[in-house]
Amino acid sequence: FQIGLIAFTAAVFGGIGNLVGAMLGGVLIGLIEALASFIPDAYASDAPTLFGLPLGLPHGGAAWHEAIIFAILILILVFRPSGLLGQQAPEKV
């Protein structure tokens, strides 16, 4: 299930029906996952703080990579359903 979710999100992110877009989506998803692993654990004793509030996510960003991918999928479907490189289809009335 996890690999399918990542592949589907990459295809939607880049643009369904566009091979270059799907490849771009896969690369961007991989970069986002890699960068998410650098988000600190908010409950760690050495967690960075801002005005006394801990910065980061519970258990660190690596534990949240599936939720981050799913959030990307939802945002792309809401704001740009054709993907980054997908063609805008004319609306038929």
Short mmCIF file of C-alpha atoms in Angstrom, two decimals:
data_model
loop_
_atom_site.label_atom_id
_atom_site.label_comp_id
_atom_site.label_asym_id
_atom_site.label_seq_id
_atom_site.Cartn_x
_atom_site.Cartn_y
_atom_site.Cartn_z
CA PHE A 1 0.00 0.00 0.00
CA GLN A 2 2.76 2.43 0.93
CA ILE A 3 4.70 2.12 -2.33
CA GLY A 4 1.48 2.45 -4.34
CA LEU A 5 0.53 5.62 -2.46
CA ILE A 6 3.94 7.14 -3.15
CA ALA A 7 3.83 6.19 -6.85
CA PHE A 8 0.27 7.46 -7.30
CA THR A 9 1.10 10.73 -5.53
CA ALA A 10 4.18 11.17 -7.73
CA ALA A 11 2.11 10.61 -10.88
CA VAL A 12 -0.61 13.04 -9.77
CA PHE A 13 1.97 15.57 -8.55
CA GLY A 14 3.77 15.60 -11.90
CA GLY A 15 0.70 15.18 -14.08
CA ILE A 16 -1.24 12.11 -15.13
CA GLY A 17 -0.46 11.15 -18.71
CA ASN A 18 2.86 12.99 -18.75
CA LEU A 19 5.91 10.75 -18.32
CA VAL A 20 8.31 13.63 -17.65
CA GLY A 21 5.86 15.06 -15.12
CA ALA A 22 5.57 11.73 -13.31
CA MET A 23 9.36 11.49 -13.14
CA LEU A 24 9.56 15.06 -11.83
CA GLY A 25 6.87 14.24 -9.29
CA GLY A 26 8.83 11.19 -8.12
CA VAL A 27 12.01 13.21 -7.70
CA LEU A 28 10.20 15.96 -5.79
CA ILE A 29 8.42 13.44 -3.54
CA GLY A 30 11.79 11.82 -2.80
CA LEU A 31 13.35 15.18 -1.93
CA ILE A 32 10.43 16.11 0.31
CA GLU A 33 10.69 12.76 2.13
CA ALA A 34 14.43 13.24 2.59
CA LEU A 35 13.98 16.78 3.91
CA ALA A 36 11.19 15.62 6.26
CA SER A 37 13.67 13.38 8.04
CA PHE A 38 15.48 16.52 9.23
CA ILE A 39 12.42 17.83 11.12
CA PRO A 40 13.35 17.48 14.80
CA ASP A 41 11.49 15.50 17.45
CA ALA A 42 9.40 17.97 19.46
CA TYR A 43 9.53 15.77 22.57
CA ALA A 44 13.30 15.27 22.64
CA SER A 45 15.16 16.81 25.55
CA ASP A 46 17.36 18.82 23.17
CA ALA A 47 14.52 19.96 20.88
CA PRO A 48 14.84 23.51 19.58
CA THR A 49 12.34 25.98 20.98
CA LEU A 50 10.81 29.25 19.88
CA PHE A 51 9.47 31.42 22.71
CA GLY A 52 9.46 28.35 24.94
CA LEU A 53 7.43 26.23 22.51
CA PRO A 54 9.11 23.16 21.02
CA LEU A 55 9.68 23.19 17.27
CA GLY A 56 9.19 20.01 15.29
CA LEU A 57 6.80 17.09 15.12
CA PRO A 58 6.10 14.36 17.66
CA HIS A 59 8.63 11.55 17.07
CA GLY A 60 10.38 13.62 14.37
CA GLY A 61 9.64 14.14 10.70
CA ALA A 62 10.69 10.64 9.61
CA ALA A 63 7.68 9.18 11.43
CA TRP A 64 5.35 11.51 9.52
CA HIS A 65 6.53 10.91 5.94
CA GLU A 66 3.34 9.03 4.96
CA ALA A 67 1.14 11.82 6.31
CA ILE A 68 3.25 14.41 4.48
CA ILE A 69 2.86 12.50 1.19
CA PHE A 70 -0.89 12.20 1.70
CA ALA A 71 -1.14 15.93 2.48
CA ILE A 72 0.74 16.69 -0.77
CA LEU A 73 -1.73 14.50 -2.67
CA ILE A 74 -4.70 16.33 -1.18
CA LEU A 75 -3.21 19.78 -1.86
CA ILE A 76 -2.40 18.92 -5.47
CA LEU A 77 -5.88 17.49 -6.09
CA VAL A 78 -7.51 20.59 -4.60
CA PHE A 79 -5.39 23.35 -6.15
CA ARG A 80 -3.94 21.84 -9.33
CA PRO A 81 -5.81 18.64 -10.33
CA SER A 82 -3.88 18.32 -13.61
CA GLY A 83 -0.52 18.21 -11.78
CA LEU A 84 2.56 20.35 -12.27
CA LEU A 85 3.12 19.50 -15.94
CA GLY A 86 -0.36 18.22 -16.83
CA GLN A 87 -2.46 19.82 -19.52
CA GLN A 88 -5.48 21.82 -18.46
CA ALA A 89 -8.53 20.16 -20.00
CA PRO A 90 -11.18 22.55 -21.32
CA GLU A 91 -14.39 22.32 -19.35
CA LYS A 92 -17.32 21.03 -21.39
CA VAL A 93 -20.68 22.47 -20.57
#
